[in-house]
XYZ file of C-alpha atoms in Angstrom:
775
model
C 40.092 -29.876 15.660
C 40.700 -29.484 11.937
C 37.124 -28.268 11.462
C 37.636 -25.580 14.093
C 40.821 -24.395 12.374
C 39.058 -24.262 9.021
C 36.135 -22.345 10.520
C 38.526 -19.905 12.197
C 40.415 -19.342 8.942
C 37.160 -18.724 7.084
C 36.068 -16.193 9.704
C 39.402 -14.354 9.530
C 39.248 -14.279 5.710
C 35.684 -12.933 5.770
C 36.700 -10.358 8.379
C 39.487 -9.175 6.072
C 37.155 -9.008 3.055
C 34.540 -7.099 5.061
C 36.952 -4.183 5.534
C 36.429 -2.913 2.002
C 32.694 -3.532 1.781
C 31.371 -2.847 5.282
C 33.770 -0.386 6.876
C 34.652 1.948 4.021
C 32.131 4.596 5.090
C 32.828 4.299 8.820
C 36.609 4.439 8.446
C 36.683 7.732 6.493
C 34.549 9.669 8.985
C 37.654 11.128 10.757
C 38.182 13.198 7.607
C 35.277 15.490 8.459
C 33.997 14.902 12.030
C 36.092 17.545 13.822
C 35.735 19.995 10.973
C 31.943 19.702 11.001
C 31.790 19.822 14.806
C 33.846 22.994 15.198
C 32.094 24.732 12.324
C 29.903 26.295 15.026
C 31.042 29.319 17.045
C 32.989 27.379 19.644
C 36.050 29.131 21.026
C 39.116 27.146 21.999
C 40.356 27.885 25.501
C 43.773 27.070 26.887
C 42.207 24.471 29.180
C 41.224 22.421 26.091
C 37.862 21.553 27.637
C 36.166 21.973 24.232
C 38.557 19.616 22.410
C 38.529 17.005 25.172
C 34.741 17.233 25.460
C 34.278 16.525 21.751
C 36.716 13.599 21.958
C 34.792 12.220 24.918
C 31.537 12.460 22.947
C 33.137 10.710 19.956
C 34.547 7.902 22.096
C 31.345 7.168 23.998
C 29.184 7.494 20.889
C 31.278 4.932 19.029
C 31.353 2.694 22.086
C 27.667 2.807 23.009
C 25.957 3.065 19.621
C 28.308 1.416 17.149
C 29.948 -1.200 19.400
C 27.272 -2.025 21.959
C 24.084 -1.435 19.983
C 25.039 -2.593 16.501
C 27.863 -5.108 16.970
C 26.472 -6.906 20.031
C 22.680 -6.485 19.709
C 21.311 -5.362 16.346
C 23.506 -7.715 14.302
C 21.715 -10.602 16.021
C 18.375 -9.430 14.594
C 19.195 -10.846 11.179
C 16.773 -12.484 8.777
C 18.373 -15.795 7.791
C 21.716 -14.018 7.680
C 20.395 -10.857 5.988
C 20.435 -7.453 7.680
C 19.086 -3.949 7.187
C 15.804 -2.110 7.639
C 14.033 -4.351 5.158
C 15.226 -7.505 6.943
C 13.748 -6.263 10.233
C 10.414 -5.544 8.532
C 10.506 -8.981 6.891
C 10.987 -10.613 10.298
C 8.009 -8.704 11.675
C 5.841 -9.684 8.679
C 6.610 -13.359 9.283
C 5.907 -13.311 13.002
C 2.842 -11.060 12.789
C 0.286 -10.293 10.098
C 1.400 -6.680 9.561
C 1.845 -6.657 5.783
C -0.701 -4.541 3.901
C -0.538 -6.665 0.722
C -3.213 -9.376 1.160
C -1.485 -12.226 -0.703
C -0.244 -14.195 2.286
C -0.752 -17.976 2.033
C -0.472 -20.804 4.510
C 1.792 -22.596 2.022
C 4.389 -19.843 2.398
C 4.941 -20.833 6.016
C 6.137 -24.268 4.877
C 9.178 -22.823 3.130
C 12.443 -24.009 4.635
C 13.635 -20.384 4.867
C 10.407 -19.266 6.565
C 12.045 -19.749 9.944
C 10.327 -18.530 13.070
C 12.157 -18.023 16.353
C 9.387 -19.935 18.094
C 6.229 -21.587 16.866
C 3.027 -19.600 17.497
C 1.838 -22.287 19.919
C 4.985 -22.062 22.040
C 5.270 -18.284 21.820
C 1.815 -17.677 23.198
C -0.282 -14.557 22.762
C 1.164 -11.075 22.694
C -0.823 -7.925 23.287
C 1.525 -5.926 21.052
C 1.009 -8.448 18.251
C -2.771 -8.375 18.631
C -2.713 -4.587 18.657
C -0.672 -4.376 15.452
C -2.698 -7.021 13.635
C -6.034 -5.539 14.687
C -5.480 -1.947 13.533
C -4.778 -1.142 9.903
C -3.599 2.355 10.847
C -0.798 0.850 12.951
C 0.241 -1.376 10.035
C 0.323 1.686 7.794
C 2.350 3.643 10.366
C 4.846 0.771 10.601
C 5.208 0.666 6.821
C 5.649 4.456 6.625
C 8.379 4.238 9.261
C 10.162 1.590 7.190
C 9.748 3.798 4.113
C 11.275 6.770 5.949
C 14.270 4.648 6.955
C 14.619 3.414 3.385
C 14.415 6.935 1.963
C 17.035 8.200 4.384
C 19.375 5.408 3.271
C 18.852 6.588 -0.317
C 19.510 10.164 0.852
C 22.706 8.950 2.494
C 23.639 7.476 -0.882
C 23.494 11.015 -2.269
C 25.312 12.762 0.582
C 28.046 10.327 1.640
C 29.917 10.233 -1.698
C 29.792 14.045 -1.879
C 31.071 14.728 1.656
C 33.613 11.877 1.615
C 35.299 12.772 -1.657
C 35.065 16.528 -0.963
C 36.668 16.121 2.471
C 39.452 13.961 1.070
C 40.221 16.372 -1.773
C 40.080 19.329 0.638
C 43.522 18.285 1.847
C 44.843 20.260 -1.101
C 44.073 23.478 0.787
C 47.247 23.077 2.830
C 49.402 22.838 -0.300
C 47.689 25.371 -2.578
C 46.990 29.059 -2.335
C 43.470 30.202 -1.477
C 42.657 31.124 -5.090
C 44.028 27.854 -6.427
C 42.155 25.906 -3.758
C 38.790 27.472 -4.638
C 39.156 26.631 -8.318
C 40.673 23.165 -7.854
C 38.747 21.304 -5.117
C 35.232 21.466 -6.629
C 36.235 20.388 -10.193
C 38.455 17.584 -8.883
C 35.683 16.360 -6.567
C 33.121 16.391 -9.391
C 35.534 14.570 -11.731
C 36.114 11.831 -9.147
C 32.359 11.467 -8.577
C 31.691 11.129 -12.321
C 34.458 8.515 -12.542
C 33.049 6.662 -9.530
C 29.501 6.438 -10.874
C 30.707 5.599 -14.390
C 32.402 2.489 -12.977
C 29.210 1.133 -11.398
C 27.993 -0.796 -14.434
C 31.146 -2.952 -14.335
C 30.189 -4.264 -10.892
C 32.176 -4.097 -7.685
C 33.436 -7.666 -8.067
C 35.824 -6.567 -10.832
C 37.670 -4.100 -8.604
C 36.568 -5.407 -5.226
C 39.847 -7.190 -4.559
C 41.427 -3.744 -4.154
C 38.923 -2.506 -1.572
C 40.072 -4.445 1.490
C 43.809 -3.599 1.094
C 42.988 0.101 0.654
C 40.855 0.279 3.812
C 43.356 -1.868 5.720
C 46.183 0.487 4.719
C 44.027 3.506 5.593
C 43.134 2.152 9.057
C 46.757 1.264 9.827
C 47.878 4.679 8.570
C 45.261 6.463 10.658
C 46.124 4.442 13.740
C 49.852 5.087 13.264
C 49.254 8.836 12.833
C 47.123 8.774 15.967
C 49.835 7.104 18.019
C 52.434 9.567 16.680
C 50.294 12.626 17.515
C 49.442 11.327 20.990
C 53.098 10.682 21.888
C 54.426 13.813 20.200
C 51.814 16.383 21.240
C 49.790 15.314 24.277
C 50.136 11.887 25.936
C 47.553 12.942 28.541
C 44.744 13.122 25.978
C 43.424 9.768 27.203
C 41.852 11.655 30.109
C 39.055 12.657 27.715
C 37.676 9.116 28.012
C 36.201 10.264 31.323
C 32.487 10.978 30.571
C 32.595 14.028 32.870
C 34.237 15.918 30.014
C 30.965 15.641 28.053
C 29.043 17.425 30.815
C 31.770 20.052 31.134
C 31.648 20.640 27.385
C 27.866 21.150 27.342
C 27.940 23.442 30.417
C 30.628 25.635 28.920
C 29.461 25.819 25.300
C 25.679 25.653 25.979
C 23.629 26.078 22.797
C 26.644 26.060 20.474
C 27.842 22.828 22.030
C 24.434 21.213 21.668
C 24.269 22.250 18.009
C 27.761 20.841 17.436
C 26.432 17.366 18.271
C 25.204 17.276 14.675
C 28.855 17.105 13.621
C 29.871 14.596 16.308
C 27.250 12.078 15.192
C 29.057 11.797 11.843
C 31.522 9.501 13.619
C 28.738 6.870 13.456
C 28.301 7.220 9.697
C 28.560 3.744 8.255
C 27.420 1.887 11.383
C 24.204 0.912 9.635
C 26.304 -0.619 6.833
C 27.559 -3.275 9.270
C 23.976 -4.484 9.644
C 22.854 -3.893 6.064
C 25.798 -5.837 4.566
C 25.532 -8.727 7.012
C 24.273 -11.042 4.245
C 27.582 -10.861 2.393
C 29.625 -12.001 5.396
C 28.794 -13.351 8.853
C 28.110 -12.052 12.335
C 31.386 -13.375 13.742
C 33.453 -11.970 10.839
C 32.012 -8.453 11.119
C 32.342 -8.537 14.901
C 35.972 -9.686 14.666
C 36.942 -7.019 12.126
C 35.364 -4.196 14.110
C 36.582 -5.100 17.568
C 40.122 -6.082 16.585
C 40.987 -3.422 13.979
C 38.369 -0.832 13.020
C 37.367 0.307 16.502
C 40.934 0.683 17.876
C 42.127 2.463 14.702
C 39.221 4.925 14.804
C 39.722 5.708 18.497
C 43.464 6.228 17.993
C 42.780 8.424 14.955
C 40.339 10.664 16.828
C 42.600 10.825 19.897
C 45.592 11.774 17.721
C 43.694 14.630 16.077
C 42.538 15.853 19.491
C 46.095 15.657 20.859
C 47.319 17.861 18.009
C 44.468 20.369 18.420
C 45.111 20.743 22.159
C 48.518 22.257 21.342
C 47.435 24.384 18.360
C 44.861 27.120 18.924
C 46.094 29.623 16.353
C 44.095 28.473 13.337
C 40.888 29.506 11.605
C 38.435 26.931 12.945
C 36.169 27.025 9.906
C 38.867 26.017 7.418
C 41.973 24.712 9.170
C 40.693 22.191 11.699
C 40.342 19.283 9.298
C 42.069 15.941 9.374
C 45.129 16.988 7.385
C 46.399 19.640 9.841
C 47.464 16.815 12.163
C 49.327 14.971 9.407
C 53.091 15.672 9.311
C 54.133 17.534 6.176
C 56.540 14.765 5.172
C 53.752 12.209 4.584
C 50.925 14.587 3.729
C 50.799 13.796 -0.017
C 50.803 9.982 0.390
C 48.129 10.289 3.085
C 46.097 12.570 0.796
C 46.227 9.998 -2.019
C 45.315 7.165 0.355
C 42.443 9.214 1.805
C 41.009 9.860 -1.687
C 41.173 6.128 -2.484
C 39.515 5.298 0.863
C 36.753 7.847 0.215
C 36.062 6.226 -3.165
C 35.804 2.810 -1.487
C 33.509 4.211 1.218
C 31.325 5.869 -1.396
C 31.171 2.641 -3.381
C 29.788 0.796 -0.375
C 26.892 3.218 0.181
C 26.075 3.330 -3.551
C 25.853 -0.473 -3.675
C 23.717 -0.391 -0.532
C 21.370 2.111 -2.189
C 20.930 -0.185 -5.192
C 20.223 -3.103 -2.869
C 17.586 -1.353 -0.748
C 15.764 -0.018 -3.823
C 15.655 -3.541 -5.229
C 14.226 -4.778 -1.925
C 11.639 -1.981 -1.948
C 10.452 -3.170 -5.345
C 9.855 -6.601 -3.837
C 7.496 -5.001 -1.321
C 5.733 -3.148 -4.160
C 6.917 0.079 -2.552
C 8.968 1.450 -5.432
C 8.294 1.892 -9.168
C 9.807 -0.819 -11.336
C 13.359 -0.088 -12.462
C 15.855 -2.125 -14.417
C 18.049 -4.295 -12.193
C 21.272 -5.633 -13.708
C 23.113 -8.398 -11.874
C 26.781 -7.673 -12.407
C 28.166 -10.975 -11.116
C 27.095 -14.516 -11.891
C 29.079 -15.905 -8.955
C 28.518 -13.326 -6.207
C 24.843 -13.121 -5.294
C 23.372 -9.717 -4.564
C 25.735 -7.501 -6.568
C 23.417 -5.387 -8.689
C 23.406 -2.203 -10.739
C 20.383 0.030 -11.444
C 21.147 2.405 -14.348
C 18.407 4.990 -13.710
C 19.225 5.278 -10.010
C 22.966 5.390 -10.675
C 22.804 8.422 -12.958
C 20.241 10.146 -10.745
C 22.551 9.706 -7.744
C 25.459 11.091 -9.762
C 23.555 14.232 -10.747
C 22.382 14.805 -7.177
C 25.891 14.223 -5.738
C 27.398 16.777 -8.104
C 24.566 19.208 -7.350
C 25.212 18.840 -3.593
C 28.943 19.381 -4.075
C 28.541 22.456 -6.268
C 25.648 23.860 -4.247
C 27.012 23.505 -0.713
C 30.764 23.842 -1.365
C 31.676 23.230 2.276
C 31.823 20.387 4.774
C 29.557 22.142 7.270
C 26.366 22.047 5.179
C 27.119 18.590 3.772
C 27.754 17.305 7.295
C 24.474 18.739 8.585
C 22.562 17.049 5.774
C 24.377 13.726 6.102
C 24.044 13.710 9.891
C 20.268 14.022 9.808
C 19.970 11.182 7.280
C 22.228 8.911 9.340
C 20.571 9.506 12.694
C 17.059 9.060 11.245
C 17.973 5.605 9.916
C 19.378 4.711 13.334
C 16.195 5.801 15.093
C 14.126 3.651 12.726
C 16.427 0.685 13.384
C 16.045 1.181 17.148
C 12.239 1.182 16.880
C 12.125 -1.899 14.629
C 14.644 -3.812 16.757
C 12.508 -3.157 19.842
C 9.525 -4.702 18.054
C 11.661 -7.649 16.915
C 12.677 -8.273 20.537
C 9.037 -8.577 21.566
C 7.395 -10.205 18.535
C 10.206 -12.378 17.185
C 12.535 -13.087 20.108
C 9.632 -13.056 22.617
C 11.647 -11.179 25.186
C 9.857 -9.413 28.063
C 8.414 -6.037 26.977
C 10.360 -4.313 29.766
C 13.642 -5.416 28.141
C 12.590 -4.106 24.729
C 11.422 -0.877 26.361
C 14.782 -0.470 28.123
C 16.606 -0.929 24.795
C 14.330 1.601 23.113
C 14.554 4.196 25.893
C 18.341 3.995 26.353
C 19.479 4.050 22.731
C 16.475 6.060 21.581
C 17.330 8.821 24.071
C 20.930 9.015 22.869
C 19.862 9.129 19.229
C 17.028 11.576 19.937
C 19.588 13.988 21.410
C 21.644 13.833 18.240
C 18.502 14.013 16.097
C 17.400 17.243 17.784
C 20.856 18.763 17.224
C 20.668 17.863 13.520
C 17.103 19.014 13.042
C 17.838 22.474 14.443
C 20.164 23.010 11.471
C 17.309 22.829 8.999
C 18.337 25.996 7.157
C 22.020 25.044 7.137
C 21.782 21.908 5.011
C 19.495 19.594 6.999
C 16.587 20.533 4.733
C 18.030 18.460 1.908
C 17.499 14.921 3.315
C 14.051 15.990 4.560
C 13.126 17.199 1.074
C 14.459 14.030 -0.544
C 12.634 11.870 2.007
C 9.327 13.678 1.455
C 9.554 13.207 -2.310
C 10.587 9.558 -2.064
C 8.033 8.670 0.627
C 5.295 10.260 -1.504
C 6.408 8.224 -4.529
C 6.660 5.002 -2.543
C 3.365 5.453 -0.707
C 1.440 6.338 -3.883
C 2.859 3.300 -5.656
C 2.208 0.931 -2.759
C -1.286 2.252 -1.990
C -2.373 2.024 -5.625
C -0.877 -1.464 -5.978
C -2.945 -2.655 -3.012
C -6.059 -0.950 -4.419
C -5.503 -2.666 -7.786
C -5.112 -6.002 -6.040
C -8.385 -5.465 -4.178
C -10.075 -4.495 -7.468
C -8.830 -7.711 -9.107
C -9.925 -9.708 -6.074
C -13.478 -8.380 -6.223
C -13.748 -8.661 -10.007
C -12.329 -12.129 -10.525
C -14.630 -14.610 -12.253
C -15.595 -18.124 -11.266
C -14.594 -21.298 -13.008
C -18.239 -22.068 -13.791
C -18.564 -18.733 -15.602
C -15.425 -19.427 -17.609
C -16.488 -22.937 -18.620
C -20.004 -21.745 -19.523
C -18.582 -18.887 -21.556
C -16.379 -21.297 -23.480
C -19.422 -23.357 -24.440
C -21.460 -20.297 -25.503
C -18.761 -18.666 -27.593
C -17.536 -21.855 -29.197
C -14.082 -21.319 -27.807
C -11.173 -22.437 -29.962
C -8.078 -23.976 -28.348
C -4.993 -23.061 -30.323
C -1.649 -24.895 -30.078
C 0.905 -23.719 -27.551
C 1.160 -22.663 -23.932
C -0.529 -19.465 -22.754
C 0.886 -17.896 -19.596
C -1.640 -15.487 -18.089
C 0.089 -13.234 -15.553
C -1.985 -12.150 -12.587
C -1.440 -10.905 -9.041
C -4.160 -13.196 -7.716
C -3.244 -16.398 -5.933
C -6.734 -17.847 -6.519
C -9.512 -17.327 -9.052
C -9.586 -16.362 -12.731
C -8.504 -12.747 -13.265
C -10.801 -10.229 -14.897
C -8.287 -9.386 -17.607
C -8.469 -12.964 -18.915
C -12.271 -12.846 -19.077
C -11.918 -9.625 -21.061
C -9.439 -11.360 -23.334
C -11.638 -14.371 -24.174
C -14.738 -12.180 -24.528
C -13.103 -10.160 -27.292
C -11.088 -13.002 -28.791
C -12.824 -16.383 -28.266
C -9.658 -18.461 -28.377
C -6.945 -19.421 -25.980
C -4.099 -21.891 -25.859
C -4.353 -25.623 -25.487
C -2.399 -25.429 -22.231
C -3.336 -22.440 -20.115
C -1.365 -21.458 -17.016
C -2.365 -18.656 -14.645
C 0.982 -17.422 -13.339
C 1.252 -15.392 -10.143
C 4.706 -14.015 -9.357
C 4.757 -13.042 -5.698
C 7.325 -12.053 -3.103
C 7.504 -13.836 0.234
C 8.932 -12.093 3.330
C 12.120 -14.176 3.306
C 15.504 -13.301 1.786
C 15.551 -16.243 -0.609
C 13.259 -19.039 -1.724
C 15.096 -22.282 -2.610
C 14.682 -23.243 -6.254
C 13.191 -26.589 -5.206
C 10.365 -24.781 -3.370
C 9.703 -21.920 -5.783
C 6.669 -23.290 -7.662
C 3.200 -24.021 -6.340
C 1.164 -25.787 -9.019
C -2.522 -26.649 -9.082
C -5.385 -27.221 -11.490
C -7.974 -24.776 -12.708
C -10.880 -26.941 -13.788
C -11.095 -30.687 -14.431
C -8.027 -32.683 -15.519
C -9.012 -32.671 -19.178
C -9.373 -28.885 -19.382
C -5.640 -28.239 -19.675
C -5.695 -25.251 -17.317
C -3.344 -24.833 -14.371
C -2.296 -22.332 -11.756
C 1.335 -21.698 -10.931
C 2.459 -19.457 -8.081
C 6.110 -18.487 -8.442
C 7.621 -17.310 -5.172
C 10.692 -15.129 -4.755
C 12.470 -13.751 -1.719
C 13.406 -10.077 -1.535
C 17.029 -10.876 -2.443
C 16.304 -13.437 -5.141
C 17.352 -12.970 -8.756
C 14.658 -13.128 -11.425
C 15.258 -15.964 -13.846
C 15.672 -15.410 -17.552
C 12.648 -16.395 -19.573
C 14.195 -19.578 -21.012
C 15.050 -21.136 -17.658
C 11.695 -19.988 -16.244
C 9.777 -21.617 -19.088
C 11.771 -24.831 -18.757
C 11.295 -25.056 -14.996
C 7.605 -24.239 -15.326
C 7.033 -27.093 -17.784
C 9.037 -29.426 -15.555
C 6.883 -28.485 -12.582
C 3.664 -28.982 -14.560
C 4.802 -32.407 -15.755
C 5.743 -33.501 -12.252
C 2.472 -32.152 -10.879
C 0.362 -34.052 -13.436
C 1.949 -37.324 -12.404
C 1.748 -36.663 -8.672
C -1.826 -35.401 -8.990
C -2.754 -38.720 -10.568
C -1.237 -40.534 -7.591
C -3.239 -38.348 -5.213
C -6.492 -39.002 -7.074
C -5.734 -42.726 -7.043
C -5.290 -42.591 -3.283
C -8.560 -40.683 -2.925
C -10.335 -43.213 -5.057
C -8.954 -45.980 -2.847
C -10.477 -44.295 0.188
C -7.503 -42.345 1.513
C -8.169 -38.894 2.937
C -6.800 -35.702 1.495
C -4.298 -35.292 4.312
C -3.070 -38.859 3.991
C -2.542 -38.297 0.299
C 0.087 -35.716 1.120
C -1.136 -33.075 -1.280
C -2.542 -30.590 1.190
C -5.351 -29.600 -1.185
C -7.741 -26.690 -0.757
C -10.794 -26.019 -2.871
C -11.693 -22.366 -3.087
C -14.568 -21.107 -5.258
C -14.660 -24.432 -7.123
C -11.004 -24.001 -8.113
C -8.571 -26.685 -7.120
C -5.333 -25.102 -5.943
C -2.483 -26.723 -4.149
C -2.024 -25.519 -0.597
C 1.424 -26.941 0.087
C 4.046 -27.936 -2.405
C 3.929 -31.733 -2.868
C 7.374 -31.594 -4.452
C 8.970 -30.059 -1.354
C 11.177 -32.957 -0.381
C 14.842 -33.052 0.370
C 17.178 -33.727 -2.534
C 14.458 -33.631 -5.195
C 15.617 -33.550 -8.781
C 13.252 -33.258 -11.733
C 14.322 -33.375 -15.363
C 12.251 -33.028 -18.525
C 14.038 -33.923 -21.728
C 13.632 -35.345 -25.183
C 13.457 -39.107 -25.334
C 14.250 -41.312 -28.286
C 11.933 -41.191 -31.292
C 10.114 -38.092 -30.146
C 9.125 -39.396 -26.720
C 9.107 -37.046 -23.733
C 10.863 -38.321 -20.635
C 10.117 -37.142 -17.108
C 12.259 -38.272 -14.204
C 11.534 -37.543 -10.539
C 14.220 -38.407 -8.041
C 13.500 -38.101 -4.327
C 16.354 -38.642 -1.914
C 16.085 -38.831 1.848
C 18.471 -40.001 4.549
C 16.564 -43.278 4.791
C 15.975 -44.217 1.168
C 16.315 -43.188 -2.423
C 13.181 -43.350 -4.531
C 13.282 -42.932 -8.284
C 10.224 -42.686 -10.527
C 10.619 -42.574 -14.285
C 7.968 -42.586 -16.973
C 7.850 -42.045 -20.708
C 5.227 -40.245 -22.769
C 5.398 -41.783 -26.191
C 4.423 -40.109 -29.418
C 1.006 -41.025 -30.880
C 2.457 -43.590 -33.315
C 3.954 -45.610 -30.460
C 0.895 -47.129 -28.843
C 1.276 -49.269 -25.777
C -0.980 -51.992 -24.550
C -1.877 -52.962 -21.023
C -2.412 -49.397 -19.790
C -4.967 -48.548 -17.175
C -7.440 -45.763 -17.890
C -5.655 -43.463 -15.470
C -2.241 -44.111 -17.012
C -3.703 -43.405 -20.429
C -5.145 -40.086 -19.233
C -1.857 -39.082 -17.601
C 0.047 -39.984 -20.753
C -2.356 -38.001 -22.895
C -2.111 -34.957 -20.630
C 1.685 -35.086 -20.609
C 1.765 -35.500 -24.385
C -0.433 -32.415 -24.786
C 1.913 -30.497 -22.528
C 4.935 -31.585 -24.557
C 3.299 -30.724 -27.874
C 2.170 -27.340 -26.537
C 5.714 -26.589 -25.451
C 7.004 -27.428 -28.900
C 4.361 -25.119 -30.448
C 5.608 -22.126 -28.454
C 4.678 -19.973 -25.477
C 2.668 -16.746 -25.376
C 2.734 -14.344 -22.420
C -0.611 -12.640 -21.690
C -0.398 -9.549 -19.466
C -2.686 -6.723 -18.469
C -1.959 -3.162 -19.578
C -3.647 -1.101 -16.909
C -4.886 2.459 -16.700
C -5.924 3.727 -13.287
C -8.390 6.455 -12.385
C -10.051 7.519 -9.160
C -13.718 6.899 -8.424
C -16.223 9.651 -8.984
C -16.542 11.697 -5.829
C -13.022 10.918 -4.550
C -11.092 13.593 -2.692
C -8.777 15.934 -4.540
C -5.713 14.338 -2.946
C -6.790 10.869 -4.053
C -7.587 12.033 -7.597
C -4.183 13.697 -7.906
C -2.295 10.786 -6.326
C -3.955 8.048 -8.370
C -5.023 9.798 -11.554
C -1.826 11.768 -12.098
C 0.875 10.549 -9.700
C 0.548 6.793 -10.227
C -0.122 6.995 -13.960
C 2.902 9.271 -14.392
C 5.106 6.797 -12.524
C 3.658 3.849 -14.459
C 4.333 5.487 -17.816
C 7.900 6.433 -16.900
C 9.087 3.246 -15.211
C 9.819 -0.215 -16.512
C 6.900 -2.394 -17.524
C 6.133 -5.731 -15.925
C 7.204 -7.465 -19.127
C 10.675 -5.901 -18.861
C 11.055 -6.778 -15.190
C 9.988 -10.395 -15.822
C 12.139 -10.505 -18.970
C 9.280 -11.412 -21.299
C 10.300 -11.460 -24.995
C 8.346 -8.743 -26.881
C 7.602 -11.080 -29.804
C 5.643 -13.419 -27.502
C 3.767 -10.739 -25.543
C -0.009 -10.214 -25.675
C -1.340 -7.212 -23.725
C -4.931 -6.848 -22.547
C -6.153 -3.340 -21.730
C -7.734 -2.863 -18.301
C -9.202 0.241 -16.658
C -9.095 0.263 -12.863
C -11.565 2.548 -11.125
C -10.231 2.828 -7.581
């Protein structure tokens, strides 16, 4: 009973906290929905059929799309608690081989977070899955669709702050003269936007405690104003909940009414944030907050505005039909201040979401490398991207100054919002079939019903191309081109490395011919390959016949899961015989993981190598005693004469590994394995050369020597060897390919962050090897 109370309290607390993060954008939409809707040439008759028709559309749109689709269906399509377009694509990549980057490994499926809804054996065969996996063009189309959704979210990050703050500040028009209003609203809006973006580098956690109370106060204020307007002006406004008013509205207004749907859809702005920000809260918390507070407050707010408008037809519809006309003059200034604060909170949410989705796109190799700053050590996922922040600020100010009215901003924002929703509908339909293994007819019904509703709104937004809707299309075209060029060239480079890797025999023979010198220290050779010796290393040793005593080929790769537990991050194997001192380490990250700093990475890498050396000796002892590879527990694969580990032998519950200085210069390695049944502790010492020890077996002596070399190499220092690539198209390539690769990719590569910066490699320890890729 006590556990249930605690769980309920936690859910209520999370629901309260979600108000400021999740619902900021959705809750401020009443500021501009009616104004954008009636910006068209819609006359207001005494029968109020136009007002009641718009209210009916708003009510049923919020009910069907936001409540039914998102709260009760889409929120369930989470990826280990994470939501958003990228999470849906990640789910699909796990359940079907639809990723274009060919670095998928069987070992990845053994991750504890690599959870499948059903095992492939139980799920059975799916024609849709076979179709997607068998056609590369369909995989590319799926990725492009995800890119379009991602780009529209970024476009929304440009448009939402502009329209939200502008609409809130526009309340001054009722208190200022026309001349004063024209010269006051734009500068004030721009000043607030500059202030908002300047605060981003501090992180939302520093001011986040203010967000929830502001949105809570705004929702209660809006609901109270709605109740007042309904009682005072038109208690019969509830009749608009009858869907027949929608048909009456369209029959009477015809083309103008259809075009006005582009303004009505703005009531859904922020619905996608409920799904995208799911990882910060929980399904039950977001559902509780929306159904108990946000949804009723929004409906009351829209009904109150409609009740006021039904009794006031003597205003200029293009300027005087905004939110503030329904606010009593006595409380207009406090409501104006609260609305500006709420618009800042709503803008903050979409800006943070833009940072997050760009960071996720980098994980998919779909976006040029940018600097990612984690603003909170305690709250995971709060990030700041300086380049994107200032670019968004410039674009927001440009939109505000260029459009100068809610109509054009609303047209642009509406198209971005509805495009993201269409992408989510398509991806969720695929998730139903491929991940949930629901009947295709059910997924088709979901797609047809919600897709039809959203397609209607999409058509109404698209028809306003010249009146602002061109902006998100232009931004999406530019961003999709950038993302596709980067991703396509990254895959081509990977294929080039794959076909030009060298064999272990070649490397060992080359070492003998050149009289290779092994210098003290650890050399970390970064490569994208999960197997084989990369071509850039062969180029390195050909020109400089020396490499480090301990050599580690490091592959940093992203797995289609939100997070990889630290205990399962490293896959370690040998490259060559035990005495060669060469290893392979595959470091796996999820798309929401934080890159480690170089000191902790180096420490954990050495710990993993030390543990692997000891466990590898146990495996070889078992093999020598006649045990099979599978019985040994190592899961080994031998590919191209390279011994790599296929499943992490250290992946056991409660594992703790420490590597520390012992007394008198000895290195101490401790492995602790805990399970529900038993606790097993293995401890061994690697003594310095002056402390000999008798009674050792030959294998123990070899293990001790290998561990001592590792310890001494660590003390000597670490060098990071990376490739510095230049890309050019093959002779005879098409003009488009030559421009995209030769100019587009190289321009992006020169003007974005280097791999060394992203991986936090110290410049003093960096060695770069030049490579020319002919793709």
